[in-house]
Amino acid sequence: MLKLKKRIIPLVLIIILSMTIPIQAAPLKVNDISDLMRLIQEDYFFDVSQQELLEGAMRGIFYPLDPYSNYFSNEEYDTFSERNAGSFAGIGVSLSEFEGALVIDTVMAGGPAEKAGIKAEDRILSVDGKTIEEYGIVELVRFLKGQPQTRVKVEVKRAGIEQTFSFEMTREMIQIHPVTYKVLENDIGYIKIDEFIEKVSDDVDKAVEVLIKAKVKGVILDVRNNPGGILDEAVNVADIFLPKNTPVVYIEYKNKSQEVLFSRKEPWKIPLVVLVDKGSASASEILAAAIQESKVGTIVGTTTFGKGTVQMVDELTSGGGLKLTIARYLTPKKNWIHGKGVTPDIVIENPKKSSIPDFAPMDEERDYTEGQKGLNVYGAQQRLIYLQYKDVKATGIMDDGTVMALKALQAANNVKEKHGVLDIETRDTLNNRVIELHKQILEDLQLKTAIEALHN
């Protein structure tokens, strides 16, 4: 019976797909795209505008080109321009893809997401009812954006809690701050550059000045997962560290003519390490290669992405825009890293990201005392074992070992009542401690190695 069904289905499909009008005797004469567009508008059964056909044709023209050349619709071009300018309308979160899910990495202070109660590590399940399964991650990210003062509903899953949470908020103009800095232990300066948008080099220059005034012993530039951006900004950041009149990058055009961009000012003289990984691309690679080949700093991490081409972005008078690869770039030693990437001086990988174990839910809004049994108790015992509390077994019963472990947890975390009862506050504290421990397990070995490199 199963084999028979397998044979019938293709026959049905063939019948459906072959319901077409017989081919005309004379072939159609189509000399160019305008002929094809006219034919479609005259004979195509459904409604389609000339603008829609034109946009489709524009996208089609870019199809055989490299992945970095593409056409922008009006909306796409506006989003692209806003991003480079450092602002966009949204809810104020940074996101990453992990195990097929859309995970919130950081929640921007004062933004709509923070005000609503969304937290880092939350997984986005849907946006205005639209799910990842239906639309995919890229579309879901796009749905989070929109016009300022418009409403959006986001459903999330929180680690360690079975139920989902829905938050409704109003989109606002979010200012992007791609440069952050701080002083690490042992007086090491740390600067993170998320992407090379407008005026990033000014922010990096100010950060270096502040850190040097704080008498740091060296600076770590972190461009991990930095996809690139504006070439001039990468050159300007390199200018902060490279000796004056040092080549930063060569630009080679189709006619083989070359343009070389030099550093133009006296640098900050300070020990330097640059952190890179597979997500460091384009402008990030220009910076890393310039510092490496000029021997003004040490590169630490894993081999970079390997994008060695330059794109020009133009706005179209008809609306939208286009991005076209017009050149390739070469490092100061005239190496083309396209498809190869920049190999660090010190190669080291970070532990692979892993998810928190799939514990039993603790959704019951009630307290559990010694001798009682329940799913909350079983989930609490699993978490206590993960936190390495002794004499705890996952039985679902509040035994002596569980009570003693809960008392120790309550004392260590300043829980109001330290009586060994599994109450709501203790449950939430237990969940938070699991998340904190999970973050600690994923130690940043690359950053640790960068700090050690500055001490040597």
CSV table of C-alpha atoms in Angstrom, one decimal:
chain,number,residue,atom,x,y,z
A,1,MET,CA,0.0,0.0,0.0
A,2,LEU,CA,2.8,2.4,0.9
A,3,LYS,CA,4.6,1.7,-2.4
A,4,LEU,CA,1.5,2.3,-4.4
A,5,LYS,CA,0.9,5.7,-2.8
A,6,LYS,CA,4.5,6.7,-3.6
A,7,ARG,CA,3.8,5.9,-7.3
A,8,ILE,CA,0.5,7.7,-7.5
A,9,ILE,CA,1.7,11.1,-6.0
A,10,PRO,CA,4.1,12.0,-8.8
A,11,LEU,CA,1.5,11.2,-11.4
A,12,VAL,CA,-1.0,13.6,-9.8
A,13,LEU,CA,1.7,16.3,-9.7
A,14,ILE,CA,2.5,15.8,-13.4
A,15,ILE,CA,-1.2,16.2,-14.2
A,16,ILE,CA,-1.5,19.4,-12.2
A,17,LEU,CA,1.7,20.9,-13.6
A,18,SER,CA,0.8,20.1,-17.2
A,19,MET,CA,-2.5,22.1,-17.2
A,20,THR,CA,-1.1,24.7,-19.6
A,21,ILE,CA,-2.2,26.1,-22.9
A,22,PRO,CA,-0.4,24.4,-25.8
A,23,ILE,CA,2.8,26.1,-27.1
A,24,GLN,CA,2.1,28.6,-29.9
A,25,ALA,CA,3.4,27.7,-33.4
A,26,ALA,CA,5.6,30.8,-33.7
A,27,PRO,CA,8.1,31.7,-31.0
A,28,LEU,CA,7.6,34.9,-29.1
A,29,LYS,CA,9.9,37.8,-30.1
A,30,VAL,CA,11.4,39.3,-27.0
A,31,ASN,CA,14.4,41.6,-27.7
A,32,ASP,CA,14.9,43.1,-24.2
A,33,ILE,CA,13.5,43.5,-20.7
A,34,SER,CA,10.9,46.1,-21.8
A,35,ASP,CA,9.4,43.7,-24.3
A,36,LEU,CA,9.1,41.0,-21.6
A,37,MET,CA,7.6,43.5,-19.1
A,38,ARG,CA,5.0,44.6,-21.7
A,39,LEU,CA,4.1,41.0,-22.5
A,40,ILE,CA,3.6,40.2,-18.8
A,41,GLN,CA,1.4,43.3,-18.2
A,42,GLU,CA,-0.7,42.5,-21.3
A,43,ASP,CA,-1.2,38.7,-20.7
A,44,TYR,CA,-0.4,37.9,-17.0
A,45,PHE,CA,-3.7,37.0,-15.3
A,46,PHE,CA,-3.0,38.6,-11.9
A,47,ASP,CA,-2.4,42.3,-11.2
A,48,VAL,CA,1.2,43.5,-11.2
A,49,SER,CA,2.4,47.1,-11.5
A,50,GLN,CA,5.2,48.3,-13.7
A,51,GLN,CA,7.1,49.4,-10.6
A,52,GLU,CA,6.9,45.8,-9.2
A,53,LEU,CA,8.2,44.4,-12.5
A,54,LEU,CA,11.0,47.0,-12.6
A,55,GLU,CA,12.1,46.1,-9.1
A,56,GLY,CA,12.0,42.4,-10.0
A,57,ALA,CA,14.1,43.1,-13.1
A,58,MET,CA,16.6,45.1,-11.1
A,59,ARG,CA,17.0,42.2,-8.6
A,60,GLY,CA,17.4,39.7,-11.4
A,61,ILE,CA,20.2,41.7,-13.1
A,62,PHE,CA,22.2,41.4,-9.9
A,63,TYR,CA,21.6,37.6,-9.7
A,64,PRO,CA,24.9,36.5,-11.5
A,65,LEU,CA,27.1,39.0,-9.6
A,66,ASP,CA,29.0,38.4,-6.4
A,67,PRO,CA,27.1,38.1,-3.0
A,68,TYR,CA,28.1,41.6,-2.0
A,69,SER,CA,26.4,43.4,-5.0
A,70,ASN,CA,22.7,43.9,-4.7
A,71,TYR,CA,19.7,46.1,-5.4
A,72,PHE,CA,17.9,47.9,-2.5
A,73,SER,CA,14.2,48.7,-2.5
A,74,ASN,CA,13.2,52.1,-1.0
A,75,GLU,CA,12.6,50.5,2.4
A,76,GLU,CA,15.9,48.4,2.3
A,77,TYR,CA,17.9,51.5,1.2
A,78,ASP,CA,16.5,53.6,4.1
A,79,THR,CA,17.3,50.8,6.6
A,80,PHE,CA,20.8,50.5,5.2
A,81,SER,CA,21.4,54.3,5.3
A,82,GLU,CA,20.0,54.5,8.9
A,83,ARG,CA,22.3,51.8,10.0
A,84,ASN,CA,25.4,53.5,8.6
A,85,ALA,CA,24.3,56.8,10.2
A,86,GLY,CA,24.0,55.1,13.6
A,87,SER,CA,20.3,55.0,14.3
A,88,PHE,CA,17.2,53.0,13.5
A,89,ALA,CA,13.6,52.5,14.7
A,90,GLY,CA,13.3,49.4,16.8
A,91,ILE,CA,13.0,48.0,20.3
A,92,GLY,CA,16.6,48.3,21.5
A,93,VAL,CA,18.2,44.9,21.5
A,94,SER,CA,21.2,43.2,19.9
A,95,LEU,CA,20.5,39.7,18.5
A,96,SER,CA,22.3,36.5,17.5
A,97,GLU,CA,21.3,33.2,16.0
A,98,PHE,CA,21.9,30.2,18.1
A,99,GLU,CA,20.7,26.6,17.4
A,100,GLY,CA,18.1,27.9,15.0
A,101,ALA,CA,16.7,30.4,17.5
A,102,LEU,CA,16.8,34.2,17.7
A,103,VAL,CA,18.5,35.0,21.0
A,104,ILE,CA,18.7,38.4,22.7
A,105,ASP,CA,22.4,39.2,23.5
A,106,THR,CA,22.0,42.6,25.1
A,107,VAL,CA,19.1,44.9,26.0
A,108,MET,CA,19.9,48.6,25.5
A,109,ALA,CA,19.4,50.7,28.7
A,110,GLY,CA,16.3,52.9,28.5
A,111,GLY,CA,15.0,51.3,25.3
A,112,PRO,CA,11.5,49.9,24.7
A,113,ALA,CA,12.6,46.3,25.4
A,114,GLU,CA,14.1,47.1,28.8
A,115,LYS,CA,11.1,49.1,29.8
A,116,ALA,CA,8.8,46.2,28.8
A,117,GLY,CA,10.8,43.6,30.8
A,118,ILE,CA,12.7,41.7,28.1
A,119,LYS,CA,16.0,40.3,29.3
A,120,ALA,CA,19.3,39.1,27.8
A,121,GLU,CA,19.2,35.4,26.9
A,122,ASP,CA,15.5,35.5,26.1
A,123,ARG,CA,14.7,33.6,22.9
A,124,ILE,CA,12.3,35.3,20.5
A,125,LEU,CA,9.5,33.0,19.4
A,126,SER,CA,7.3,35.4,17.5
A,127,VAL,CA,6.9,39.0,16.4
A,128,ASP,CA,3.2,40.2,16.0
A,129,GLY,CA,2.3,36.5,15.8
A,130,LYS,CA,4.8,35.7,13.1
A,131,THR,CA,7.1,32.8,14.0
A,132,ILE,CA,10.5,31.7,12.9
A,133,GLU,CA,9.0,28.5,11.5
A,134,GLU,CA,6.8,30.5,9.1
A,135,TYR,CA,9.1,33.4,8.1
A,136,GLY,CA,12.7,32.5,9.2
A,137,ILE,CA,15.1,34.4,11.3
A,138,VAL,CA,16.0,37.2,8.8
A,139,GLU,CA,12.4,38.2,8.3
A,140,LEU,CA,11.7,38.0,12.1
A,141,VAL,CA,14.5,40.5,12.7
A,142,ARG,CA,13.0,42.8,10.0
A,143,PHE,CA,9.6,42.6,11.7
A,144,LEU,CA,11.1,44.0,14.9
A,145,LYS,CA,12.0,47.2,13.1
A,146,GLY,CA,9.4,49.7,11.9
A,147,GLN,CA,8.3,53.3,12.1
A,148,PRO,CA,8.8,55.2,15.4
A,149,GLN,CA,5.8,55.2,17.7
A,150,THR,CA,4.3,52.1,16.2
A,151,ARG,CA,3.4,49.1,18.4
A,152,VAL,CA,4.9,45.6,18.3
A,153,LYS,CA,4.2,42.5,20.3
A,154,VAL,CA,7.1,40.1,21.0
A,155,GLU,CA,6.7,36.6,22.5
A,156,VAL,CA,9.8,35.1,24.2
A,157,LYS,CA,11.0,32.0,26.0
A,158,ARG,CA,13.1,32.5,29.1
A,159,ALA,CA,15.7,29.9,30.3
A,160,GLY,CA,14.5,27.6,33.0
A,161,ILE,CA,10.8,28.7,32.8
A,162,GLU,CA,8.3,26.6,30.9
A,163,GLN,CA,5.8,29.3,30.2
A,164,THR,CA,6.4,31.9,27.5
A,165,PHE,CA,6.1,35.7,28.0
A,166,SER,CA,4.5,38.3,25.7
A,167,PHE,CA,5.6,41.9,25.7
A,168,GLU,CA,3.9,44.8,23.8
A,169,MET,CA,6.0,47.9,23.3
A,170,THR,CA,6.3,51.0,21.2
A,171,ARG,CA,9.2,51.3,18.7
A,172,GLU,CA,11.6,54.2,19.2
A,173,MET,CA,14.6,55.7,17.4
A,174,ILE,CA,17.5,53.7,18.7
A,175,GLN,CA,20.9,55.3,18.7
A,176,ILE,CA,23.7,52.8,17.9
A,177,HIS,CA,26.8,53.0,20.1
A,178,PRO,CA,29.2,50.6,18.4
A,179,VAL,CA,32.2,51.5,20.5
A,180,THR,CA,32.3,50.6,24.2
A,181,TYR,CA,35.4,50.7,26.4
A,182,LYS,CA,36.5,49.9,30.0
A,183,VAL,CA,39.5,49.1,32.2
A,184,LEU,CA,40.0,45.4,32.8
A,185,GLU,CA,41.9,43.8,35.6
A,186,ASN,CA,45.7,44.5,35.9
A,187,ASP,CA,45.2,47.9,34.2
A,188,ILE,CA,44.4,46.7,30.7
A,189,GLY,CA,42.3,48.9,28.4
A,190,TYR,CA,39.6,47.2,26.4
A,191,ILE,CA,37.7,48.7,23.4
A,192,LYS,CA,34.9,46.8,21.6
A,193,ILE,CA,34.0,47.9,18.0
A,194,ASP,CA,30.7,46.3,16.9
A,195,GLU,CA,30.8,47.8,13.3
A,196,PHE,CA,32.4,50.5,11.3
A,197,ILE,CA,29.6,53.1,10.9
A,198,GLU,CA,30.0,56.9,10.7
A,199,LYS,CA,32.3,58.6,13.3
A,200,VAL,CA,33.4,55.3,14.9
A,201,SER,CA,37.0,56.4,14.6
A,202,ASP,CA,36.3,59.5,16.6
A,203,ASP,CA,34.8,57.4,19.4
A,204,VAL,CA,37.8,55.0,19.3
A,205,ASP,CA,40.2,57.9,19.5
A,206,LYS,CA,38.4,59.4,22.5
A,207,ALA,CA,38.4,55.9,24.2
A,208,VAL,CA,42.1,55.5,23.7
A,209,GLU,CA,42.7,59.0,25.1
A,210,VAL,CA,40.6,58.2,28.2
A,211,LEU,CA,42.3,54.8,28.7
A,212,ILE,CA,45.8,56.3,28.4
A,213,LYS,CA,45.0,59.0,30.9
A,214,ALA,CA,43.8,56.1,33.2
A,215,LYS,CA,47.4,54.8,32.8
A,216,VAL,CA,46.6,51.5,31.3
A,217,LYS,CA,49.5,49.2,30.4
A,218,GLY,CA,48.1,48.3,27.0
A,219,VAL,CA,44.9,48.3,24.9
A,220,ILE,CA,42.9,45.4,23.5
A,221,LEU,CA,40.8,46.2,20.3
A,222,ASP,CA,38.0,43.7,20.0
A,223,VAL,CA,36.5,43.4,16.5
A,224,ARG,CA,35.1,39.8,16.9
A,225,ASN,CA,31.8,39.4,15.0
A,226,ASN,CA,32.3,42.8,13.4
A,227,PRO,CA,31.0,42.5,9.9
A,228,GLY,CA,32.8,45.6,8.6
A,229,GLY,CA,31.2,48.8,7.3
A,230,ILE,CA,32.7,52.0,6.0
A,231,LEU,CA,36.2,51.6,4.7
A,232,ASP,CA,37.3,55.1,5.6
A,233,GLU,CA,36.4,54.5,9.2
A,234,ALA,CA,38.6,51.4,9.4
A,235,VAL,CA,41.5,53.4,7.9
A,236,ASN,CA,40.9,56.2,10.4
A,237,VAL,CA,41.0,53.7,13.3
A,238,ALA,CA,44.3,52.2,12.0
A,239,ASP,CA,45.6,55.8,11.8
A,240,ILE,CA,45.3,56.0,15.6
A,241,PHE,CA,47.9,53.3,16.0
A,242,LEU,CA,50.1,53.2,12.9
A,243,PRO,CA,53.2,55.3,12.4
A,244,LYS,CA,52.6,58.4,10.2
A,245,ASN,CA,52.8,57.8,6.4
A,246,THR,CA,52.4,54.0,6.8
A,247,PRO,CA,50.3,52.2,4.1
A,248,VAL,CA,47.0,51.0,5.6
A,249,VAL,CA,45.4,49.5,2.5
A,250,TYR,CA,45.7,49.4,-1.3
A,251,ILE,CA,42.5,49.7,-3.5
A,252,GLU,CA,42.8,48.0,-6.9
A,253,TYR,CA,40.2,48.8,-9.6
A,254,LYS,CA,39.1,46.9,-12.7
A,255,ASN,CA,41.6,48.7,-14.9
A,256,LYS,CA,44.4,47.6,-12.5
A,257,SER,CA,45.0,51.2,-11.3
A,258,GLN,CA,45.7,51.3,-7.6
A,259,GLU,CA,45.0,53.8,-4.8
A,260,VAL,CA,46.9,53.6,-1.5
A,261,LEU,CA,45.6,55.0,1.7
A,262,PHE,CA,48.2,56.1,4.3
A,263,SER,CA,48.1,56.8,8.0
A,264,ARG,CA,48.3,60.6,8.4
A,265,LYS,CA,49.1,61.5,12.0
A,266,GLU,CA,51.4,60.6,14.9
A,267,PRO,CA,50.0,57.5,16.6
A,268,TRP,CA,49.2,56.7,20.2
A,269,LYS,CA,52.2,54.6,21.3
A,270,ILE,CA,50.9,51.9,23.5
A,271,PRO,CA,51.1,48.0,23.5
A,272,LEU,CA,48.2,46.7,21.4
A,273,VAL,CA,46.3,43.4,20.8
A,274,VAL,CA,43.5,43.0,18.3
A,275,LEU,CA,40.9,40.2,18.9
A,276,VAL,CA,39.4,38.6,15.7
A,277,ASP,CA,37.3,35.6,14.8
A,278,LYS,CA,35.4,34.1,11.8
A,279,GLY,CA,32.9,36.9,12.1
A,280,SER,CA,35.5,39.6,11.6
A,281,ALA,CA,35.1,40.7,8.0
A,282,SER,CA,35.9,43.4,5.5
A,283,ALA,CA,36.8,46.7,7.3
A,284,SER,CA,37.7,44.6,10.4
A,285,GLU,CA,40.2,42.6,8.3
A,286,ILE,CA,41.6,45.8,6.8
A,287,LEU,CA,42.3,47.1,10.3
A,288,ALA,CA,43.7,43.7,11.6
A,289,ALA,CA,46.0,43.2,8.6
A,290,ALA,CA,47.3,46.8,8.7
A,291,ILE,CA,48.2,46.4,12.4
A,292,GLN,CA,49.7,42.9,11.9
A,293,GLU,CA,51.8,43.7,8.9
A,294,SER,CA,53.0,47.0,10.3
A,295,LYS,CA,54.0,45.1,13.5
A,296,VAL,CA,52.4,47.6,15.9
A,297,GLY,CA,50.3,45.0,17.6
A,298,THR,CA,49.5,41.3,18.0
A,299,ILE,CA,46.5,39.6,16.5
A,300,VAL,CA,44.7,37.0,18.7
A,301,GLY,CA,41.8,34.7,17.9
A,302,THR,CA,40.8,32.6,14.9
A,303,THR,CA,41.2,33.2,11.2
A,304,THR,CA,38.9,36.0,9.9
A,305,PHE,CA,36.1,35.7,7.3
A,306,GLY,CA,38.0,36.6,4.2
A,307,LYS,CA,36.2,39.4,2.3
A,308,GLY,CA,38.7,41.3,0.2
A,309,THR,CA,36.4,43.4,-2.0
A,310,VAL,CA,35.1,47.0,-1.9
A,311,GLN,CA,31.6,48.1,-2.7
A,312,MET,CA,30.2,51.4,-3.8
A,313,VAL,CA,26.7,52.4,-2.7
A,314,ASP,CA,24.5,54.7,-4.9
A,315,GLU,CA,21.0,56.1,-4.4
A,316,LEU,CA,18.8,55.8,-7.5
A,317,THR,CA,16.7,58.7,-8.7
A,318,SER,CA,13.8,56.3,-9.2
A,319,GLY,CA,14.0,55.2,-5.5
A,320,GLY,CA,16.0,52.6,-3.7
A,321,GLY,CA,19.7,52.1,-4.3
A,322,LEU,CA,22.3,49.6,-5.4
A,323,LYS,CA,25.6,48.3,-3.9
A,324,LEU,CA,28.2,47.2,-6.5
A,325,THR,CA,31.6,45.6,-6.1
A,326,ILE,CA,34.0,48.0,-7.8
A,327,ALA,CA,37.4,47.0,-6.5
A,328,ARG,CA,39.5,44.7,-4.4
A,329,TYR,CA,41.7,45.7,-1.5
A,330,LEU,CA,45.2,44.5,-0.7
A,331,THR,CA,47.0,44.6,2.7
A,332,PRO,CA,50.0,46.8,3.3
A,333,LYS,CA,52.2,44.0,2.0
A,334,LYS,CA,49.9,43.6,-1.0
A,335,ASN,CA,48.3,40.4,0.0
A,336,TRP,CA,44.7,39.6,-1.1
A,337,ILE,CA,43.0,37.9,1.8
A,338,HIS,CA,39.7,37.2,-0.1
A,339,GLY,CA,38.5,33.7,0.7
A,340,LYS,CA,41.5,33.2,3.0
A,341,GLY,CA,41.1,35.7,5.8
A,342,VAL,CA,43.8,37.1,8.2
A,343,THR,CA,45.5,34.4,10.3
A,344,PRO,CA,46.2,35.6,13.8
A,345,ASP,CA,49.7,35.7,15.4
A,346,ILE,CA,48.2,33.7,18.3
A,347,VAL,CA,45.5,31.2,17.2
A,348,ILE,CA,43.0,30.2,19.9
A,349,GLU,CA,39.4,29.2,19.9
A,350,ASN,CA,36.8,30.0,22.5
A,351,PRO,CA,34.6,27.1,23.9
A,352,LYS,CA,31.6,26.5,21.7
A,353,LYS,CA,28.4,28.0,22.8
A,354,SER,CA,26.1,25.5,24.4
A,355,SER,CA,22.6,25.7,25.8
A,356,ILE,CA,21.5,25.4,29.4
A,357,PRO,CA,20.5,21.8,30.2
A,358,ASP,CA,16.8,21.1,29.6
A,359,PHE,CA,15.6,21.1,33.2
A,360,ALA,CA,12.1,20.3,34.4
A,361,PRO,CA,9.9,23.4,34.6
A,362,MET,CA,9.2,25.2,37.9
A,363,ASP,CA,5.9,26.9,37.0
A,364,GLU,CA,3.8,26.1,40.1
A,365,GLU,CA,3.1,29.3,42.1
A,366,ARG,CA,3.3,27.7,45.6
A,367,ASP,CA,5.8,26.9,48.4
A,368,TYR,CA,7.2,23.4,49.1
A,369,THR,CA,8.4,22.4,52.6
A,370,GLU,CA,10.2,19.3,53.8
A,371,GLY,CA,8.5,16.0,52.9
A,372,GLN,CA,6.3,17.5,50.1
A,373,LYS,CA,6.5,16.2,46.5
A,374,GLY,CA,6.1,18.1,43.2
A,375,LEU,CA,7.5,19.1,39.8
A,376,ASN,CA,8.9,22.3,41.2
A,377,VAL,CA,10.9,20.2,43.6
A,378,TYR,CA,12.3,17.9,40.9
A,379,GLY,CA,13.3,21.0,38.8
A,380,ALA,CA,14.9,22.6,41.8
A,381,GLN,CA,16.9,19.5,42.5
A,382,GLN,CA,18.2,19.3,38.9
A,383,ARG,CA,19.4,22.9,39.2
A,384,LEU,CA,21.0,22.4,42.6
A,385,ILE,CA,22.9,19.4,41.2
A,386,TYR,CA,24.0,21.6,38.2
A,387,LEU,CA,25.3,24.2,40.7
A,388,GLN,CA,27.2,21.3,42.5
A,389,TYR,CA,25.4,21.3,45.8
A,390,LYS,CA,26.2,18.1,47.7
A,391,ASP,CA,23.8,15.4,48.9
A,392,VAL,CA,21.0,16.4,46.4
A,393,LYS,CA,19.2,13.7,44.4
A,394,ALA,CA,16.5,14.4,41.7
A,395,THR,CA,13.6,12.5,43.3
A,396,GLY,CA,10.9,15.2,43.4
A,397,ILE,CA,10.6,14.9,47.2
A,398,MET,CA,11.8,17.6,49.6
A,399,ASP,CA,14.3,15.5,51.6
A,400,ASP,CA,16.9,16.6,54.1
A,401,GLY,CA,19.6,17.0,51.4
A,402,THR,CA,17.4,19.3,49.3
A,403,VAL,CA,16.4,21.4,52.3
A,404,MET,CA,20.0,21.8,53.4
A,405,ALA,CA,21.1,22.8,49.9
A,406,LEU,CA,18.3,25.3,49.7
A,407,LYS,CA,19.3,26.9,53.0
A,408,ALA,CA,22.9,27.2,51.7
A,409,LEU,CA,21.6,28.8,48.4
A,410,GLN,CA,19.4,31.2,50.3
A,411,ALA,CA,22.2,32.3,52.7
A,412,ALA,CA,24.7,32.7,49.8
A,413,ASN,CA,22.3,34.9,47.8
A,414,ASN,CA,20.7,37.0,50.5
A,415,VAL,CA,17.2,35.5,50.1
A,416,LYS,CA,14.8,37.1,52.6
A,417,GLU,CA,13.8,33.8,54.2
A,418,LYS,CA,16.6,31.3,54.9
A,419,HIS,CA,14.4,28.4,56.1
A,420,GLY,CA,15.1,25.8,53.3
A,421,VAL,CA,11.6,26.2,51.9
A,422,LEU,CA,11.3,26.2,48.1
A,423,ASP,CA,9.3,29.5,47.8
A,424,ILE,CA,8.9,31.8,44.8
A,425,GLU,CA,11.9,34.0,45.6
A,426,THR,CA,14.1,30.9,46.1
A,427,ARG,CA,12.9,29.5,42.8
A,428,ASP,CA,13.8,32.6,40.9
A,429,THR,CA,17.1,32.9,42.6
A,430,LEU,CA,17.9,29.3,41.6
A,431,ASN,CA,17.1,30.1,38.0
A,432,ASN,CA,19.3,33.2,38.0
A,433,ARG,CA,22.2,31.4,39.5
A,434,VAL,CA,22.0,28.7,36.8
A,435,ILE,CA,22.1,31.3,34.1
A,436,GLU,CA,25.1,33.1,35.8
A,437,LEU,CA,27.0,29.8,36.1
A,438,HIS,CA,26.4,28.9,32.5
A,439,LYS,CA,27.9,32.3,31.4
A,440,GLN,CA,30.9,31.7,33.6
A,441,ILE,CA,31.5,28.2,32.0
A,442,LEU,CA,31.7,29.8,28.6
A,443,GLU,CA,35.0,31.5,29.6
A,444,ASP,CA,36.4,34.0,27.0
A,445,LEU,CA,39.8,32.3,26.4
A,446,GLN,CA,40.6,34.6,23.6
A,447,LEU,CA,40.3,37.7,25.8
A,448,LYS,CA,42.3,35.9,28.5
A,449,THR,CA,45.1,35.2,26.0
A,450,ALA,CA,45.0,38.8,24.7
A,451,ILE,CA,45.6,40.0,28.3
A,452,GLU,CA,48.4,37.6,28.8
A,453,ALA,CA,50.0,38.7,25.5
A,454,LEU,CA,50.1,42.3,26.7
A,455,HIS,CA,51.8,41.2,29.9
A,456,ASN,CA,54.6,39.4,28.0
